[in-house]
Amino acid sequence: MPELPEVETVARDLRPRIVGATIVGARCSWARTLRTHSPEAFAVAVAGRRVEAVGRRAKQIVVDLSGRAALTVHLKMTGQLFVVPADAPEDPYVRLVLELGDGREVRFRDIRKFGKIGLYGRDPVSGELTVEGAAVFAAIGPEPLDPEFTLRDFRWRLRRRKGRLKPLLLDQSFLAGVGNIYADEALWTARLHPLRTVRTLRPPDERRLFEAVRSILAEAIERRGSSIDDYTAPDGDGSMQERLQVYQRTGEPCPRCGRPVKRMVIGARSTHLCSWCQRLTAADRAGASTILRGMTDGRRRPGGRWAGLAGEGVSGLTPAEAEQATRRARTERTQRAAATRRAAARASVAGSTPS
Ligand SMILES: [Zn+2]
């Protein structure tokens, strides 16, 4: 799912294309894409509004419109935004279209249909997006790259929390915009185990985590995000996936110590780490034994049994090597399929080549 750097990239690509344009109508073919309005009411509510700004809050794009209104776009799993001439071919995955007065359209394409678009008012006093008097982003924590967000703020927030680091980083009320990819990368960079509990952190640990989160996110924005799965932006794919050190690299050597990267499941989310570089103290092991038993380096299945060859036609290899080869082949197939889907998305909106 797109995280802060991917959503920021989409917002930056959209900005020069649509700021100043006027929305003249809207079509919606999947009503549940809309959070706040019926398709008919939405079309009426956006018509005639001018796009004033494009920004981001947490993992959502925020498009400010004239008349103190704003659209929020949550891409979720497979959402993509393109700006194309109105006569460009429209594929069946386009769920919502904003028609612009200059003959172009903003198209929200979303294969899995989890994406959400909302239309809100901006409070004239607080400047917050509101729905029935409540702020839309009230429960969302600070932006980690906000220049005003300091190590001091981070420590203050950390010290009011309990629990383990990985779920905490994913908690949007703690920090905005961090998801599975950048949580794993930040913890590896900071040499902190994902199951480490907050109360055992010493001040230097807190500092390393703060700096790692910020530097990973900043680098990922520079590289236009990680094009894993369906994420692509109006100006094309990102390249951060090539720079990820542990995320989806189970079994590959840790870039720091050479030992195999391991995978475990924490709170139903895949977690990647180096158990050598990211040590867990005995105290933090308590209560985590079930999760730790499920840890794998891709060669051995949890529980210690060697994985079988599973009919993949791999021969002349030890079971460990065969499992590794099978896993790698599966990853490559998944990556190729995702790249094909992204290329198909771009081809289906052929008018959207970077201008
Ligand atoms: Zn390591």
GROMACS .gro file of C-alpha atoms and ligand atoms in nm:
model
  356
    1MET     CA    1   0.000   0.000   0.000
    2PRO     CA    2   0.136   0.344  -0.085
    3GLU     CA    3   0.291   0.514   0.217
    4LEU     CA    4   0.397   0.873   0.282
    5PRO     CA    5   0.667   0.891   0.006
    6GLU     CA    6   0.444   0.739  -0.262
    7VAL     CA    7   0.146   0.961  -0.179
    8GLU     CA    8   0.374   1.266  -0.163
    9THR     CA    9   0.506   1.178  -0.511
   10VAL     CA   10   0.156   1.151  -0.656
   11ALA     CA   11   0.066   1.489  -0.501
   12ARG     CA   12   0.380   1.652  -0.642
   13ASP     CA   13   0.315   1.509  -0.990
   14LEU     CA   14  -0.048   1.624  -0.985
   15ARG     CA   15   0.017   1.976  -0.858
   16PRO     CA   16   0.158   2.141  -1.176
   17ARG     CA   17  -0.101   1.960  -1.388
   18ILE     CA   18  -0.421   2.061  -1.214
   19VAL     CA   19  -0.369   2.370  -0.997
   20GLY     CA   20  -0.566   2.649  -1.165
   21ALA     CA   21  -0.796   2.412  -1.354
   22THR     CA   22  -1.171   2.425  -1.297
   23ILE     CA   23  -1.379   2.114  -1.236
   24VAL     CA   24  -1.691   2.118  -1.453
   25GLY     CA   25  -1.835   1.778  -1.368
   26ALA     CA   26  -1.772   1.432  -1.224
   27ARG     CA   27  -1.862   1.073  -1.309
   28CYS     CA   28  -1.845   0.789  -1.063
   29SER     CA   29  -1.896   0.427  -1.160
   30TRP     CA   30  -1.837   0.274  -0.815
   31ALA     CA   31  -2.037   0.459  -0.551
   32ARG     CA   32  -1.836   0.314  -0.258
   33THR     CA   33  -1.528   0.501  -0.378
   34LEU     CA   34  -1.701   0.809  -0.238
   35ARG     CA   35  -1.677   0.848   0.139
   36THR     CA   36  -1.905   1.144   0.184
   37HIS     CA   37  -2.146   1.182  -0.108
   38SER     CA   38  -2.359   0.991  -0.354
   39PRO     CA   39  -2.222   1.011  -0.710
   40GLU     CA   40  -2.497   1.258  -0.806
   41ALA     CA   41  -2.448   1.483  -0.503
   42PHE     CA   42  -2.070   1.470  -0.551
   43ALA     CA   43  -2.094   1.581  -0.916
   44VAL     CA   44  -2.309   1.877  -0.815
   45ALA     CA   45  -2.087   1.969  -0.519
   46VAL     CA   46  -1.758   1.980  -0.715
   47ALA     CA   47  -1.884   2.141  -1.038
   48GLY     CA   48  -1.760   2.496  -1.085
   49ARG     CA   49  -1.481   2.471  -0.826
   50ARG     CA   50  -1.125   2.569  -0.912
   51VAL     CA   51  -0.827   2.360  -0.795
   52GLU     CA   52  -0.626   2.584  -0.563
   53ALA     CA   53  -0.362   2.352  -0.416
   54VAL     CA   54  -0.253   1.988  -0.403
   55GLY     CA   55  -0.096   1.856  -0.084
   56ARG     CA   56  -0.080   1.552   0.139
   57ARG     CA   57  -0.172   1.460   0.494
   58ALA     CA   58  -0.055   1.119   0.622
   59LYS     CA   59  -0.133   0.871   0.341
   60GLN     CA   60  -0.396   1.086   0.171
   61ILE     CA   61  -0.377   1.338  -0.111
   62VAL     CA   62  -0.558   1.662  -0.030
   63VAL     CA   63  -0.683   1.872  -0.321
   64ASP     CA   64  -0.796   2.217  -0.210
   65LEU     CA   65  -1.082   2.365  -0.407
   66SER     CA   66  -1.230   2.713  -0.424
   67GLY     CA   67  -1.509   2.789  -0.180
   68ARG     CA   68  -1.316   2.636   0.115
   69ALA     CA   69  -1.372   2.277   0.003
   70ALA     CA   70  -1.118   1.997  -0.032
   71LEU     CA   71  -1.103   1.651  -0.178
   72THR     CA   72  -0.914   1.374  -0.003
   73VAL     CA   73  -0.791   1.075  -0.201
   74HIS     CA   74  -0.683   0.759  -0.022
   75LEU     CA   75  -0.516   0.531  -0.278
   76LYS     CA   76  -0.525   0.225  -0.047
   77MET     CA   77  -0.404  -0.095  -0.222
   78THR     CA   78  -0.426  -0.022  -0.595
   79GLY     CA   79  -0.543   0.339  -0.646
   80GLN     CA   80  -0.377   0.540  -0.923
   81LEU     CA   81  -0.439   0.896  -1.049
   82PHE     CA   82  -0.386   1.010  -1.405
   83VAL     CA   83  -0.457   1.336  -1.588
   84VAL     CA   84  -0.553   1.272  -1.949
   85PRO     CA   85  -0.734   1.435  -2.242
   86ALA     CA   86  -1.107   1.366  -2.217
   87ASP     CA   87  -1.097   1.161  -2.538
   88ALA     CA   88  -0.825   0.922  -2.410
   89PRO     CA   89  -0.951   0.562  -2.389
   90GLU     CA   90  -1.105   0.480  -2.050
   91ASP     CA   91  -1.052   0.134  -1.907
   92PRO     CA   92  -1.305  -0.044  -1.684
   93TYR     CA   93  -1.098   0.010  -1.366
   94VAL     CA   94  -1.155   0.386  -1.365
   95ARG     CA   95  -1.390   0.444  -1.070
   96LEU     CA   96  -1.415   0.821  -1.064
   97VAL     CA   97  -1.350   1.099  -1.314
   98LEU     CA   98  -1.322   1.472  -1.253
   99GLU     CA   99  -1.396   1.658  -1.575
  100LEU     CA  100  -1.188   1.973  -1.614
  101GLY     CA  101  -1.294   2.284  -1.805
  102ASP     CA  102  -0.987   2.268  -2.033
  103GLY     CA  103  -1.083   1.936  -2.195
  104ARG     CA  104  -0.880   1.711  -1.964
  105GLU     CA  105  -0.990   1.464  -1.698
  106VAL     CA  106  -0.846   1.347  -1.367
  107ARG     CA  107  -0.907   0.972  -1.353
  108PHE     CA  108  -0.899   0.762  -1.040
  109ARG     CA  109  -0.819   0.407  -1.144
  110ASP     CA  110  -0.847   0.139  -0.877
  111ILE     CA  111  -0.844  -0.231  -0.960
  112ARG     CA  112  -0.925  -0.362  -0.609
  113LYS     CA  113  -1.177  -0.084  -0.526
  114PHE     CA  114  -1.049  -0.015  -0.172
  115GLY     CA  115  -0.961   0.348  -0.254
  116LYS     CA  116  -1.167   0.627  -0.101
  117ILE     CA  117  -1.240   0.985  -0.205
  118GLY     CA  118  -1.402   1.238   0.028
  119LEU     CA  119  -1.524   1.594  -0.016
  120TYR     CA  120  -1.506   1.818   0.291
  121GLY     CA  121  -1.525   2.176   0.398
  122ARG     CA  122  -1.235   2.368   0.546
  123ASP     CA  123  -1.303   2.536   0.878
  124PRO     CA  124  -1.250   2.912   0.828
  125VAL     CA  125  -1.090   2.954   1.171
  126SER     CA  126  -0.878   2.643   1.230
  127GLY     CA  127  -0.813   2.567   0.861
  128GLU     CA  128  -0.887   2.200   0.937
  129LEU     CA  129  -1.089   1.978   0.705
  130THR     CA  130  -1.411   1.902   0.886
  131VAL     CA  131  -1.711   1.678   0.858
  132GLU     CA  132  -2.012   1.770   1.070
  133GLY     CA  133  -1.792   1.988   1.287
  134ALA     CA  134  -1.526   1.720   1.353
  135ALA     CA  135  -1.176   1.745   1.208
  136VAL     CA  136  -1.115   1.476   0.944
  137PHE     CA  137  -0.753   1.421   1.049
  138ALA     CA  138  -0.809   1.464   1.424
  139ALA     CA  139  -0.681   1.115   1.508
  140ILE     CA  140  -0.368   1.138   1.291
  141GLY     CA  141  -0.028   1.198   1.448
  142PRO     CA  142   0.234   1.451   1.337
  143GLU     CA  143   0.403   1.449   0.997
  144PRO     CA  144   0.750   1.299   1.051
  145LEU     CA  145   0.911   1.528   0.792
  146ASP     CA  146   0.754   1.848   0.924
  147PRO     CA  147   1.054   2.075   1.003
  148GLU     CA  148   0.881   2.164   1.329
  149PHE     CA  149   0.867   1.800   1.438
  150THR     CA  150   1.176   1.758   1.655
  151LEU     CA  151   1.355   1.478   1.839
  152ARG     CA  152   1.213   1.631   2.156
  153ASP     CA  153   0.855   1.592   2.025
  154PHE     CA  154   0.930   1.238   1.912
  155ARG     CA  155   1.067   1.143   2.257
  156TRP     CA  156   0.770   1.299   2.430
  157ARG     CA  157   0.531   1.097   2.215
  158LEU     CA  158   0.734   0.775   2.254
  159ARG     CA  159   0.750   0.798   2.630
  160ARG     CA  160   0.374   0.817   2.655
  161ARG     CA  161   0.340   0.486   2.470
  162LYS     CA  162   0.371   0.123   2.564
  163GLY     CA  163   0.410  -0.181   2.345
  164ARG     CA  164   0.646  -0.289   2.072
  165LEU     CA  165   0.811  -0.080   1.803
  166LYS     CA  166   0.672  -0.229   1.482
  167PRO     CA  167   0.302  -0.190   1.567
  168LEU     CA  168   0.373   0.152   1.714
  169LEU     CA  169   0.534   0.278   1.391
  170LEU     CA  170   0.234   0.153   1.194
  171ASP     CA  171  -0.004   0.333   1.431
  172GLN     CA  172  -0.113   0.646   1.241
  173SER     CA  173  -0.209   0.822   1.563
  174PHE     CA  174   0.155   0.798   1.674
  175LEU     CA  175   0.316   0.916   1.351
  176ALA     CA  176   0.155   0.991   1.014
  177GLY     CA  177   0.231   0.810   0.692
  178VAL     CA  178   0.463   0.525   0.795
  179GLY     CA  179   0.354   0.181   0.673
  180ASN     CA  180   0.499  -0.167   0.649
  181ILE     CA  181   0.783  -0.093   0.406
  182TYR     CA  182   0.935   0.208   0.578
  183ALA     CA  183   0.876   0.077   0.931
  184ASP     CA  184   1.090  -0.230   0.852
  185GLU     CA  185   1.356  -0.019   0.681
  186ALA     CA  186   1.370   0.238   0.962
  187LEU     CA  187   1.401  -0.030   1.232
  188TRP     CA  188   1.681  -0.204   1.041
  189THR     CA  189   1.863   0.128   0.991
  190ALA     CA  190   1.827   0.211   1.361
  191ARG     CA  191   1.935  -0.144   1.458
  192LEU     CA  192   1.621  -0.192   1.665
  193HIS     CA  193   1.428  -0.517   1.679
  194PRO     CA  194   1.062  -0.481   1.567
  195LEU     CA  195   0.950  -0.652   1.889
  196ARG     CA  196   1.156  -0.424   2.113
  197THR     CA  197   0.932  -0.258   2.372
  198VAL     CA  198   0.924   0.118   2.394
  199ARG     CA  199   1.003   0.131   2.764
  200THR     CA  200   1.343  -0.039   2.712
  201LEU     CA  201   1.466   0.229   2.469
  202ARG     CA  202   1.756   0.441   2.585
  203PRO     CA  203   1.798   0.801   2.462
  204PRO     CA  204   2.048   0.701   2.188
  205ASP     CA  205   1.800   0.437   2.061
  206GLU     CA  206   1.527   0.701   2.043
  207ARG     CA  207   1.755   0.933   1.851
  208ARG     CA  208   1.856   0.663   1.601
  209LEU     CA  209   1.494   0.570   1.540
  210PHE     CA  210   1.390   0.934   1.490
  211GLU     CA  211   1.674   0.993   1.246
  212ALA     CA  212   1.617   0.664   1.061
  213VAL     CA  213   1.245   0.728   1.007
  214ARG     CA  214   1.314   1.076   0.871
  215SER     CA  215   1.608   0.983   0.650
  216ILE     CA  216   1.435   0.677   0.497
  217LEU     CA  217   1.120   0.875   0.417
  218ALA     CA  218   1.321   1.166   0.272
  219GLU     CA  219   1.526   0.934   0.051
  220ALA     CA  220   1.213   0.751  -0.063
  221ILE     CA  221   1.050   1.081  -0.167
  222GLU     CA  222   1.365   1.173  -0.361
  223ARG     CA  223   1.340   0.838  -0.542
  224ARG     CA  224   0.964   0.882  -0.608
  225GLY     CA  225   0.864   0.600  -0.375
  226SER     CA  226   0.877   0.221  -0.403
  227SER     CA  227   0.701   0.078  -0.708
  228ILE     CA  228   0.602  -0.251  -0.553
  229ASP     CA  229   0.261  -0.390  -0.649
  230ASP     CA  230   0.040  -0.135  -0.826
  231TYR     CA  231   0.193   0.192  -0.712
  232THR     CA  232   0.276   0.429  -0.993
  233ALA     CA  233   0.246   0.809  -1.014
  234PRO     CA  234   0.134   1.044  -1.292
  235ASP     CA  235   0.498   1.091  -1.399
  236GLY     CA  236   0.580   0.719  -1.374
  237ASP     CA  237   0.722   0.461  -1.133
  238GLY     CA  238   0.952   0.518  -0.837
  239SER     CA  239   1.289   0.350  -0.781
  240MET     CA  240   1.313   0.323  -0.401
  241GLN     CA  241   1.232  -0.051  -0.422
  242GLU     CA  242   1.590  -0.099  -0.547
  243ARG     CA  243   1.726   0.066  -0.232
  244LEU     CA  244   1.528  -0.130   0.028
  245GLN     CA  245   1.764  -0.320   0.258
  246VAL     CA  246   1.538  -0.578   0.422
  247TYR     CA  247   1.179  -0.532   0.304
  248GLN     CA  248   1.077  -0.843   0.101
  249ARG     CA  249   1.440  -0.960   0.100
  250THR     CA  250   1.389  -1.269   0.318
  251GLY     CA  251   1.689  -1.502   0.287
  252GLU     CA  252   1.913  -1.250   0.112
  253PRO     CA  253   2.226  -1.138   0.299
  254CYS     CA  254   2.182  -0.847   0.539
  255PRO     CA  255   2.372  -0.557   0.375
  256ARG     CA  256   2.542  -0.484   0.709
  257CYS     CA  257   2.648  -0.825   0.843
  258GLY     CA  258   2.579  -1.076   0.562
  259ARG     CA  259   2.351  -1.301   0.765
  260PRO     CA  260   2.017  -1.392   0.603
  261VAL     CA  261   1.733  -1.145   0.638
  262LYS     CA  262   1.448  -1.299   0.835
  263ARG     CA  263   1.076  -1.265   0.819
  264MET     CA  264   0.816  -1.289   1.091
  265VAL     CA  265   0.451  -1.197   1.121
  266ILE     CA  266   0.363  -0.928   1.374
  267GLY     CA  267  -0.002  -0.828   1.401
  268ALA     CA  268  -0.082  -0.999   1.068
  269ARG     CA  269   0.183  -0.790   0.893
  270SER     CA  270   0.496  -0.935   0.734
  271THR     CA  271   0.804  -0.801   0.908
  272HIS     CA  272   1.160  -0.818   0.775
  273LEU     CA  273   1.468  -0.788   0.990
  274CYS     CA  274   1.822  -0.900   1.063
  275SER     CA  275   1.808  -1.081   1.395
  276TRP     CA  276   2.185  -1.030   1.436
  277CYS     CA  277   2.192  -0.653   1.380
  278GLN     CA  278   1.857  -0.604   1.553
  279ARG     CA  279   1.899  -0.791   1.880
  280LEU     CA  280   1.619  -0.857   2.121
  281THR     CA  281   1.686  -0.852   2.493
  282ALA     CA  282   1.571  -1.143   2.709
  283ALA     CA  283   1.315  -0.916   2.875
  284ASP     CA  284   1.158  -0.829   2.540
  285ARG     CA  285   1.149  -1.194   2.437
  286ALA     CA  286   0.893  -1.255   2.708
  287GLY     CA  287   0.546  -1.264   2.560
  288ALA     CA  288   0.680  -1.283   2.206
  289SER     CA  289   0.777  -1.649   2.188
  290THR     CA  290   0.495  -1.746   1.950
  291ILE     CA  291   0.591  -1.472   1.705
  292LEU     CA  292   0.961  -1.557   1.735
  293ARG     CA  293   0.895  -1.928   1.670
  294GLY     CA  294   0.733  -1.829   1.340
  295MET     CA  295   1.047  -1.649   1.224
  296THR     CA  296   1.194  -1.780   0.899
  297ASP     CA  297   1.489  -1.698   0.677
  298GLY     CA  298   1.313  -1.843   0.374
  299ARG     CA  299   1.516  -2.164   0.386
  300ARG     CA  300   1.349  -2.331   0.673
  301ARG     CA  301   0.980  -2.338   0.745
  302PRO     CA  302   0.874  -2.231   1.093
  303GLY     CA  303   0.909  -2.527   1.328
  304GLY     CA  304   1.242  -2.634   1.183
  305ARG     CA  305   1.133  -2.882   0.915
  306TRP     CA  306   1.307  -2.846   0.581
  307ALA     CA  307   1.065  -2.734   0.314
  308GLY     CA  308   1.003  -2.975   0.031
  309LEU     CA  309   1.074  -2.918  -0.334
  310ALA     CA  310   0.703  -2.858  -0.388
  311GLY     CA  311   0.709  -2.980  -0.745
  312GLU     CA  312   0.887  -2.671  -0.874
  313GLY     CA  313   1.118  -2.883  -1.089
  314VAL     CA  314   1.434  -2.774  -0.909
  315SER     CA  315   1.695  -3.048  -0.909
  316GLY     CA  316   2.057  -3.093  -0.810
  317LEU     CA  317   2.015  -2.860  -0.513
  318THR     CA  318   2.004  -2.921  -0.142
  319PRO     CA  319   1.655  -2.879   0.002
  320ALA     CA  320   1.766  -2.545   0.147
  321GLU     CA  321   1.891  -2.418  -0.188
  322ALA     CA  322   1.583  -2.547  -0.365
  323GLU     CA  323   1.354  -2.367  -0.122
  324GLN     CA  324   1.557  -2.050  -0.166
  325ALA     CA  325   1.538  -2.079  -0.547
  326THR     CA  326   1.166  -2.145  -0.532
  327ARG     CA  327   1.112  -1.843  -0.311
  328ARG     CA  328   1.320  -1.620  -0.536
  329ALA     CA  329   1.136  -1.739  -0.847
  330ARG     CA  330   0.803  -1.667  -0.677
  331THR     CA  331   0.917  -1.315  -0.580
  332GLU     CA  332   1.037  -1.248  -0.935
  333ARG     CA  333   0.706  -1.367  -1.078
  334THR     CA  334   0.515  -1.139  -0.842
  335GLN     CA  335   0.737  -0.843  -0.931
  336ARG     CA  336   0.704  -0.908  -1.304
  337ALA     CA  337   0.325  -0.934  -1.274
  338ALA     CA  338   0.311  -0.602  -1.085
  339ALA     CA  339   0.534  -0.430  -1.343
  340THR     CA  340   0.308  -0.560  -1.620
  341ARG     CA  341   0.001  -0.425  -1.439
  342ARG     CA  342   0.164  -0.083  -1.398
  343ALA     CA  343   0.264  -0.074  -1.765
  344ALA     CA  344  -0.093  -0.172  -1.860
  345ALA     CA  345  -0.227   0.108  -1.641
  346ARG     CA  346  -0.005   0.362  -1.816
  347ALA     CA  347  -0.094   0.225  -2.160
  348SER     CA  348  -0.466   0.237  -2.079
  349VAL     CA  349  -0.438   0.610  -2.014
  350ALA     CA  350  -0.211   0.669  -2.313
  351GLY     CA  351  -0.263   1.044  -2.304
  352SER     CA  352  -0.085   1.076  -1.970
  353THR     CA  353   0.278   1.064  -2.085
  354PRO     CA  354   0.480   1.322  -1.888
  355SER     CA  355   0.440   1.666  -2.040
  356ZN      ZN  356   2.265  -0.784   0.985
   0.00000   0.00000   0.00000
